[in-house]
Short mmCIF file of C-alpha atoms and ligand atoms in Angstrom, two decimals:
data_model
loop_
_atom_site.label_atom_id
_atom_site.label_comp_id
_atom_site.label_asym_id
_atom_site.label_seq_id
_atom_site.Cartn_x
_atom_site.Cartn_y
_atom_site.Cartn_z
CA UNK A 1 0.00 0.00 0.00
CA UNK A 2 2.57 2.85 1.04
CA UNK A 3 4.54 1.51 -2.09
CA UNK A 4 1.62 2.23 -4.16
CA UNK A 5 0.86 5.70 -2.43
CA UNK A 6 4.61 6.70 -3.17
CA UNK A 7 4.63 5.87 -6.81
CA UNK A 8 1.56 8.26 -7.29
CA UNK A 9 2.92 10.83 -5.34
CA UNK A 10 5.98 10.57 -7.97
CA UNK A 11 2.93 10.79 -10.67
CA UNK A 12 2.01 14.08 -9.27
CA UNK A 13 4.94 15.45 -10.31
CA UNK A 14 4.78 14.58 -14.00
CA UNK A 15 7.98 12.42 -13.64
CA UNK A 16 8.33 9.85 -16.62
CA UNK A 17 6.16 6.36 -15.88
CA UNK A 18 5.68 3.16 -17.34
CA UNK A 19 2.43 2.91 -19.44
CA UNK A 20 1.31 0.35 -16.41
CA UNK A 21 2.02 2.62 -13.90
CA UNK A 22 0.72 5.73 -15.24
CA UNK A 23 -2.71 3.73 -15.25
CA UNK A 24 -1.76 2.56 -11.91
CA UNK A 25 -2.34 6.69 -10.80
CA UNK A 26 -4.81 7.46 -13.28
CA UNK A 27 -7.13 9.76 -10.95
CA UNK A 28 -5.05 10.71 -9.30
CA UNK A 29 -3.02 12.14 -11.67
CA UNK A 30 -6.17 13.41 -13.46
CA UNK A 31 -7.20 15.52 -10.23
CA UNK A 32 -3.51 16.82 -9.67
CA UNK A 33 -3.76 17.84 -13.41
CA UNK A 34 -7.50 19.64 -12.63
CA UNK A 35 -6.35 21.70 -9.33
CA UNK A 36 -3.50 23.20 -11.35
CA UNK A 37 -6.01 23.77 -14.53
CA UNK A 38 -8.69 25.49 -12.06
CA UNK A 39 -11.47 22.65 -13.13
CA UNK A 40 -12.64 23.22 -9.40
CA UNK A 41 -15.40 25.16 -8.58
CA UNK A 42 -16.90 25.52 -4.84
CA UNK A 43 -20.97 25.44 -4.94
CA UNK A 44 -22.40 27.34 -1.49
CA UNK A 45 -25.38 25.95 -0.02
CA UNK A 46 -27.46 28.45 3.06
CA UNK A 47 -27.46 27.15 6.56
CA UNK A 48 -30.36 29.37 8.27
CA UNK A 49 -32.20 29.75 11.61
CA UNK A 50 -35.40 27.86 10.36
CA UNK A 51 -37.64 29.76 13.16
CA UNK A 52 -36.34 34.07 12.15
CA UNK A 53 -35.07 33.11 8.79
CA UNK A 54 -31.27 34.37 9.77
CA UNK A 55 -28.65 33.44 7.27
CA UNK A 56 -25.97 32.01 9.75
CA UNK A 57 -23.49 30.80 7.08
CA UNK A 58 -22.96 29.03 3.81
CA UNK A 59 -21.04 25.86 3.21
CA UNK A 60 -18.64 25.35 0.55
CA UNK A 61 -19.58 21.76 -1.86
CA UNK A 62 -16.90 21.04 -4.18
CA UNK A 63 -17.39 20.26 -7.98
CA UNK A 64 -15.33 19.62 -10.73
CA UNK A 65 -16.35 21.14 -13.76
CA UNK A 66 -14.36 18.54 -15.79
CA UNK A 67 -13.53 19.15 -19.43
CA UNK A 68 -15.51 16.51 -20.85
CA UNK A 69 -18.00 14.63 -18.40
CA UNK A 70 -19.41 18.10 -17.49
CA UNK A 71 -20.42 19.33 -13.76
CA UNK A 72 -19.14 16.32 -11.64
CA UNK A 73 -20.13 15.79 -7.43
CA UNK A 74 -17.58 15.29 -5.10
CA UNK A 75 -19.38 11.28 -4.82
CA UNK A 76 -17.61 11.26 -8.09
CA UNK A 77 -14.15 11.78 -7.59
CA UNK A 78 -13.39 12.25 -3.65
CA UNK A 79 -13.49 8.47 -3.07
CA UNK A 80 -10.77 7.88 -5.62
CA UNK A 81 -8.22 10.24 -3.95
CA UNK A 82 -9.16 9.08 -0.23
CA UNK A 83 -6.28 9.00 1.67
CA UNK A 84 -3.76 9.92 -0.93
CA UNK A 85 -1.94 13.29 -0.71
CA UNK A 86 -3.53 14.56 -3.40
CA UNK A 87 -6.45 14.79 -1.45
CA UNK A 88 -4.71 16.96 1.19
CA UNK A 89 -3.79 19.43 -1.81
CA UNK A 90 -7.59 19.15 -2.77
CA UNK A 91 -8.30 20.62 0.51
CA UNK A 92 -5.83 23.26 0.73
CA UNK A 93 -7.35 24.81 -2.39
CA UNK A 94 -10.78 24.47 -1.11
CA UNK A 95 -9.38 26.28 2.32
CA UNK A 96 -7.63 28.87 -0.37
CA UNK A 97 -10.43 29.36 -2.31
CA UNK A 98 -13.31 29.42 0.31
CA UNK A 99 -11.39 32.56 2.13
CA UNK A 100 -10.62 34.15 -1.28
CA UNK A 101 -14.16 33.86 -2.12
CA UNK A 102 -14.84 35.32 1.68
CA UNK A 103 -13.07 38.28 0.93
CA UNK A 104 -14.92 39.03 -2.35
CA UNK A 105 -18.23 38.80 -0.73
CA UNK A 106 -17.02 41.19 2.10
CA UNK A 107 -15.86 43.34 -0.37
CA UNK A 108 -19.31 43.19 -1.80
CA UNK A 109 -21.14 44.28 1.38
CA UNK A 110 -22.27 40.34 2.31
CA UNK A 111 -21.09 39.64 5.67
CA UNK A 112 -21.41 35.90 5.74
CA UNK A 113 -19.69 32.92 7.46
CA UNK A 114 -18.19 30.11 5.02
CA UNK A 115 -17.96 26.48 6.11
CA UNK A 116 -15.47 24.11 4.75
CA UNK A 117 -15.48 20.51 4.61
CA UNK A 118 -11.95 19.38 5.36
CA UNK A 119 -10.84 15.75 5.26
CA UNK A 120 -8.99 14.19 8.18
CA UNK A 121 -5.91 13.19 6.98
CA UNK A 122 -5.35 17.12 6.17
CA UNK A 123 -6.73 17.71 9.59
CA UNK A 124 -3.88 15.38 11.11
CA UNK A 125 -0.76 17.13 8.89
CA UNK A 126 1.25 18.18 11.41
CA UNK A 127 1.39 21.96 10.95
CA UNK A 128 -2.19 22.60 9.70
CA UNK A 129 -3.36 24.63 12.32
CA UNK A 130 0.20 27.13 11.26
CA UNK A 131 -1.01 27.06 8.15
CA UNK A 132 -4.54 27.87 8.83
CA UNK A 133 -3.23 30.45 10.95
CA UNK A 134 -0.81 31.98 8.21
CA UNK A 135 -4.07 32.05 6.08
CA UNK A 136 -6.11 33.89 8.32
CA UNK A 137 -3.68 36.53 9.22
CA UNK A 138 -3.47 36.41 5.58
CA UNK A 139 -6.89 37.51 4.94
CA UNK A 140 -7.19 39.82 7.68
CA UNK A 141 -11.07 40.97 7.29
CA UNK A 142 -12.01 37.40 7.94
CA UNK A 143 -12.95 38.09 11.31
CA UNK A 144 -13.49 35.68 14.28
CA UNK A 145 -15.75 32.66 13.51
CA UNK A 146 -16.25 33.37 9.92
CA UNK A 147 -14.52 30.82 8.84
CA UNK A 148 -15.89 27.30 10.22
CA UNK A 149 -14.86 23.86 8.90
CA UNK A 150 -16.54 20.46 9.03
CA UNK A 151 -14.93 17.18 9.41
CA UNK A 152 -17.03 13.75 9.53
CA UNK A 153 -17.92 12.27 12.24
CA UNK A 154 -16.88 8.99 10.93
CA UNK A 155 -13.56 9.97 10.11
CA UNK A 156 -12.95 12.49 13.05
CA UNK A 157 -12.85 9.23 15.30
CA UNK A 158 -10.14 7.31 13.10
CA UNK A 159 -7.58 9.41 14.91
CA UNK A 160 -9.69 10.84 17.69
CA UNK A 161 -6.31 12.11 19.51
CA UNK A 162 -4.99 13.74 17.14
CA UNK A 163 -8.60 15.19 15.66
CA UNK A 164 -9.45 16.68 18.91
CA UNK A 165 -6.25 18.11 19.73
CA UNK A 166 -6.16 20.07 16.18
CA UNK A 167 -10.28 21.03 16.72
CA UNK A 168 -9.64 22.58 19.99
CA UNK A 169 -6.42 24.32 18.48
CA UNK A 170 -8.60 25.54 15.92
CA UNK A 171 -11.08 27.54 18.69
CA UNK A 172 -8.48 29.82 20.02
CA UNK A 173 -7.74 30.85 16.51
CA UNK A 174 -11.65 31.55 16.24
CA UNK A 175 -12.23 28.37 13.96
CA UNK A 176 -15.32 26.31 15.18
CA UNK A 177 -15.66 22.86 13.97
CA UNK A 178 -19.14 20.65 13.22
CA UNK A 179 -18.83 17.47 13.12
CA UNK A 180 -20.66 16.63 10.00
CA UNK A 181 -22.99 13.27 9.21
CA UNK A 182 -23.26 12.89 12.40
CA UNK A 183 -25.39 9.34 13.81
CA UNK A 184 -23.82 7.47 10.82
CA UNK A 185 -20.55 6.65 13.30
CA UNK A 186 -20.67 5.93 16.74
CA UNK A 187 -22.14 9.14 18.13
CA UNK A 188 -21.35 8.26 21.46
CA UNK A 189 -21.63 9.99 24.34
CA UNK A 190 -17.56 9.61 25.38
CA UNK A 191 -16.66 10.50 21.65
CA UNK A 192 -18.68 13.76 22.06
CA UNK A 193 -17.23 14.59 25.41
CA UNK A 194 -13.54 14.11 23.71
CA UNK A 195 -14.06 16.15 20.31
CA UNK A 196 -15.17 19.41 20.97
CA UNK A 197 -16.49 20.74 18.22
CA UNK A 198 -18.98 22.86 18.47
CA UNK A 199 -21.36 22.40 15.81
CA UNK A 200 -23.13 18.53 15.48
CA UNK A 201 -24.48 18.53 11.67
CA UNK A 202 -27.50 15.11 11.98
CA UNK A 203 -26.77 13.69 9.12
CA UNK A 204 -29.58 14.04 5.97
CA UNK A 205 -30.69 10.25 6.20
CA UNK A 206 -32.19 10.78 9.83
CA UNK A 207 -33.98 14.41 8.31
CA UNK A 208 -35.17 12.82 5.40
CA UNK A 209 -37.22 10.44 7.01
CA UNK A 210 -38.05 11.61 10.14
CA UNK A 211 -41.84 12.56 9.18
CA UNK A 212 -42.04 8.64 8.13
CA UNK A 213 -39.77 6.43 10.06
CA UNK A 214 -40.29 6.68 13.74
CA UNK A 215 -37.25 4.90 14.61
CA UNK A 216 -35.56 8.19 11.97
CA UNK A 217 -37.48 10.35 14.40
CA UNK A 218 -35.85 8.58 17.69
CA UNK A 219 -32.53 9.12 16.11
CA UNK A 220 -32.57 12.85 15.93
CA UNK A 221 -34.53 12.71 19.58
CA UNK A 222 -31.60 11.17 21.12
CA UNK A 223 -28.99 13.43 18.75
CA UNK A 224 -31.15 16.80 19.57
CA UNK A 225 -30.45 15.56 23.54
CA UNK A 226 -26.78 14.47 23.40
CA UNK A 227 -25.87 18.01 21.71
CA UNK A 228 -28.04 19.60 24.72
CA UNK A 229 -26.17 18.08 27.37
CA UNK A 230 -22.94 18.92 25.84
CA UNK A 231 -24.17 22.67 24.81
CA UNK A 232 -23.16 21.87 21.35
CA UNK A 233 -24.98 23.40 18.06
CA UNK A 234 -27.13 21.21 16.19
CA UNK A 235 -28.13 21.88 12.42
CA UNK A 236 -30.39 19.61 10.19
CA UNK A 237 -28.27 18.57 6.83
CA UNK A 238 -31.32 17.32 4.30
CA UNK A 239 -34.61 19.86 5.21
CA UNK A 240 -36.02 18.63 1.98
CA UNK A 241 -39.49 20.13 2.95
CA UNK A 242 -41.57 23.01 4.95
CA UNK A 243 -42.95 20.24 6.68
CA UNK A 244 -39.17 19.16 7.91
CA UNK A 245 -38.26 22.15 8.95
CA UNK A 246 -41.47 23.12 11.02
CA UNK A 247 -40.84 19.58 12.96
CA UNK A 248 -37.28 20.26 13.28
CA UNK A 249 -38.60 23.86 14.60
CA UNK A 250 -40.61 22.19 17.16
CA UNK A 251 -38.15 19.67 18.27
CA UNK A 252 -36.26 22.26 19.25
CA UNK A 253 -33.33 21.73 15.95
CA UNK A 254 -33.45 25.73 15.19
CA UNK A 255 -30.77 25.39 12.49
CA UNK A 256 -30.93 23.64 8.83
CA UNK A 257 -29.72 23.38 5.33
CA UNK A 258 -31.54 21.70 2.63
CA UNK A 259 -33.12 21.39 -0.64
CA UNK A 260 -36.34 23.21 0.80
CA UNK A 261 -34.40 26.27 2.07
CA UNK A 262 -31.98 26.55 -1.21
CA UNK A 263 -29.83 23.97 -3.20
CA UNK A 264 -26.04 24.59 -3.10
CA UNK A 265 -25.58 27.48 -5.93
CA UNK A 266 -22.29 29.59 -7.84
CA UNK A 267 -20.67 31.80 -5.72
CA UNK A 268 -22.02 34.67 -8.11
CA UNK A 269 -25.59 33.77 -7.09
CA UNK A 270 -25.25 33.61 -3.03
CA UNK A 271 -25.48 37.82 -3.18
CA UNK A 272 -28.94 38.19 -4.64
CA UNK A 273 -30.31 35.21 -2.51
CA UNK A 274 -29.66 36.76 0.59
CA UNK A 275 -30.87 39.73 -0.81
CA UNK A 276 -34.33 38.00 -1.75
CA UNK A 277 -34.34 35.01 1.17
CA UNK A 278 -37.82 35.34 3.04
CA UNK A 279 -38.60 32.42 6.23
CA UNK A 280 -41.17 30.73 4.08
CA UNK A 281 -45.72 31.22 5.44
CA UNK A 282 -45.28 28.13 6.93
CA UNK A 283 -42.40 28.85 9.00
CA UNK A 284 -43.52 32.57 10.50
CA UNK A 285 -44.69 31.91 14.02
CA UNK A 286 -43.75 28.06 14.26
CA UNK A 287 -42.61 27.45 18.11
CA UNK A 288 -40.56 25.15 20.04
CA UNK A 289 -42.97 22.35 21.25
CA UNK A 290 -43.18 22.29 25.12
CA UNK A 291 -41.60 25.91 25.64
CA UNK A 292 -43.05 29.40 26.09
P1 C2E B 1 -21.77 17.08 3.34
O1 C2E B 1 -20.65 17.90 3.84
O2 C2E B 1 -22.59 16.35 4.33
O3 C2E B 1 -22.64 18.06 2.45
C1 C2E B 1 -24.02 17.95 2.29
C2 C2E B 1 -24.37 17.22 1.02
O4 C2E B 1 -25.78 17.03 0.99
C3 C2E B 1 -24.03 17.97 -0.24
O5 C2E B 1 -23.76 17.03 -1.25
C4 C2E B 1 -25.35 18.68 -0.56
O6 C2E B 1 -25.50 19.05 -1.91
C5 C2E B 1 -26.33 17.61 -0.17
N1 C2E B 1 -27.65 18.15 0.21
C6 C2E B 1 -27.93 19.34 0.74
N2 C2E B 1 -29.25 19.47 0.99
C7 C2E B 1 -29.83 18.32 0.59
C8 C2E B 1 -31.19 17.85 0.57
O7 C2E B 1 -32.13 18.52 1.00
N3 C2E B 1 -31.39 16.59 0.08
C9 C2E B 1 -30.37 15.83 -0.39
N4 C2E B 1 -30.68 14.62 -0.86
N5 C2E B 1 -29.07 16.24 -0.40
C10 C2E B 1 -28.81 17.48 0.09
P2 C2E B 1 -22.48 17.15 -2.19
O8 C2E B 1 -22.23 18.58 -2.53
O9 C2E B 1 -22.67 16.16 -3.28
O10 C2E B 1 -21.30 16.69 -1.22
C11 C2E B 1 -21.22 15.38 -0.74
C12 C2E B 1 -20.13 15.25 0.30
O11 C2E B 1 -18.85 15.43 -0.26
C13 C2E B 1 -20.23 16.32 1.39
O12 C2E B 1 -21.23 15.95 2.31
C14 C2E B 1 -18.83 16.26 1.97
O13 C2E B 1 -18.69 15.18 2.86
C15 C2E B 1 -18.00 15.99 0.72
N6 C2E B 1 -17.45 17.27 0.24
C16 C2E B 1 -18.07 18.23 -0.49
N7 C2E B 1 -17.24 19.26 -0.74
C17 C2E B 1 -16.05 18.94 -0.13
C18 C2E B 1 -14.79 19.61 -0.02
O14 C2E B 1 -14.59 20.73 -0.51
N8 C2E B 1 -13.80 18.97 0.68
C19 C2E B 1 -14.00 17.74 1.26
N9 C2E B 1 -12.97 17.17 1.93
N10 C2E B 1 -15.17 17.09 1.18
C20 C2E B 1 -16.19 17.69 0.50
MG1 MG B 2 -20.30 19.19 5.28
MG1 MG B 3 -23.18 16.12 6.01
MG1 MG B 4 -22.45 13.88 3.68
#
């Protein structure tokens, strides 16, 4: 395996390779090739308070506008790279870009808060939070907590040490973290207590069917409590629906992102739909069930 990793990090660099192993590294030579060709493009997607309609942030969805296959989803090429340095790079761009992007939309009047999905191998390179720092200090308008990032749940407990240590490094430099999908690892209570991120994204499959699937509905119960007890953030991934978000409303989940509120759009479009966002009829006056 780590032979195999090292002879596609070699690929990255355009070195000369045997027909067999230049197949060996196809993707990830492709992406390499795409990140220095700008074929990226970050999508933004509105997280908002779903009971006064705020605009708390936006997060960042990578796509790769690739030459021939058209408009691809990161389900599309993100698995090949996982775990390879490439993917690292990926995310540094995404970082780059995100806070470039940041700046223009300051520039432009929108004060907004990005979040970036970050994978966590980049999470675990040993001078990331340096780097992040560099970066902000780099951007200096970026004010405290405008920048957020996101790592899975799943993935934030493959090196929970090391994960934790870098997420509560990330605080004092005014970076909080969610932890994103999660109830699709072990959501456990002695995980939660050890990562402290704190934002808890419940992943889309619980929101989905929540208004169908009781045991759905139990899930995000027991999630809504957990993130209580630890005074964590909760925000619904997947409000596909008015009807979601009202019972999200009344369960007390204030926060969501979803098809129903606004798909992830262009950076060029996130201006005029703050401008023209409105908390839907069915939203206006919907109250936490079981509080004044
Ligand atoms: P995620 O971070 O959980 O992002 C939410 C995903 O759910 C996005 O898919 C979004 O388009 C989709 N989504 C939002 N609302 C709804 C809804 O109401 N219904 C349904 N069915 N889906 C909804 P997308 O953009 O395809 O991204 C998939 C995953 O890829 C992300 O899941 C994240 O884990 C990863 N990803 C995306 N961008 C990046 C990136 O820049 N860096 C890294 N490392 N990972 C990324
Ligand atoms: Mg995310
Ligand atoms: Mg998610
Ligand atoms: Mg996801």
């Amino acid at each position: 395996r780590a032979k195999t990793l090292g002879k596609n990090r070699y690929a990255l660099f355009g070195e000369d390779l045997q027909p067999s192993e230049a197949r060996l590294s196809g993707p990830v030579d492709e992406i390499a090739r795409a990140i220095s060709n700008h074929e990226f493009v970050l999508y933004y997607q509105p997280i908002v308070n779903l009971q006064s309609g705020e605009l708390n942030s936006v997060e960042a969805l990578i796509r790769w506008q690739h030459p021939a296959r058209g408009l691809l989803p990161p389900a599309e090429f993100l698995p090949l790279i996982e775990g390879h340095p490439v993917a690292a790079s990926l995310d540094n761009w995404v970082l780059d870009e995100a806070l470039r992007q940041h700046q223009r939309w300051l520039d432009e009047g929108l004060d907004i808060s990005v979040s970036v999905n970050m994978s966590s191998p980049k999470l675990q390179e040993h001078d990331f939070v340096e780097r992040l720092r560099a970066k902000l200090q780099a951007n200096p308008r970026v004010g405290t907590g405008r920048i957020k990032l996101e790592v899975l749940e799943t993935s934030a407990l493959e090196d929970i040490g090391h994960v934790s240590q870098t997420i509560a490094e990330c605080a004092t430099l005014g970076v909080p973290f969610a932890l994103d999908d999660f109830g699709t690892g072990y959501s456990s209570l002695l995980y939660l207590k050890q990562l402290p991120a704190k934002r808890i994204k419940i992943d889309q499959s619980f929101v989905r069917d929540m208004l169908v699937d009781s045991d759905d509905l139990a899930i995000l119960e027991g999630v809504l409590g957990m993130a209580a007890a630890f005074k964590r953030e909760v925000i619904a991934e997947g409000v596909e629906s008015i009807e979601h978000a009202r019972m999200l409303v009344q369960m007390g989940c204030l926060m969501g992102q979803g098809y129903g509120i606004a798909r992830p759009m262009p950076a060029s479009q996130v201006l005029a739909w703050a401008a023209g966002w409105r908390l839907p009829e069915g939203l206006a006056g919907c109250r936490v069930l079981g509080r004044n």
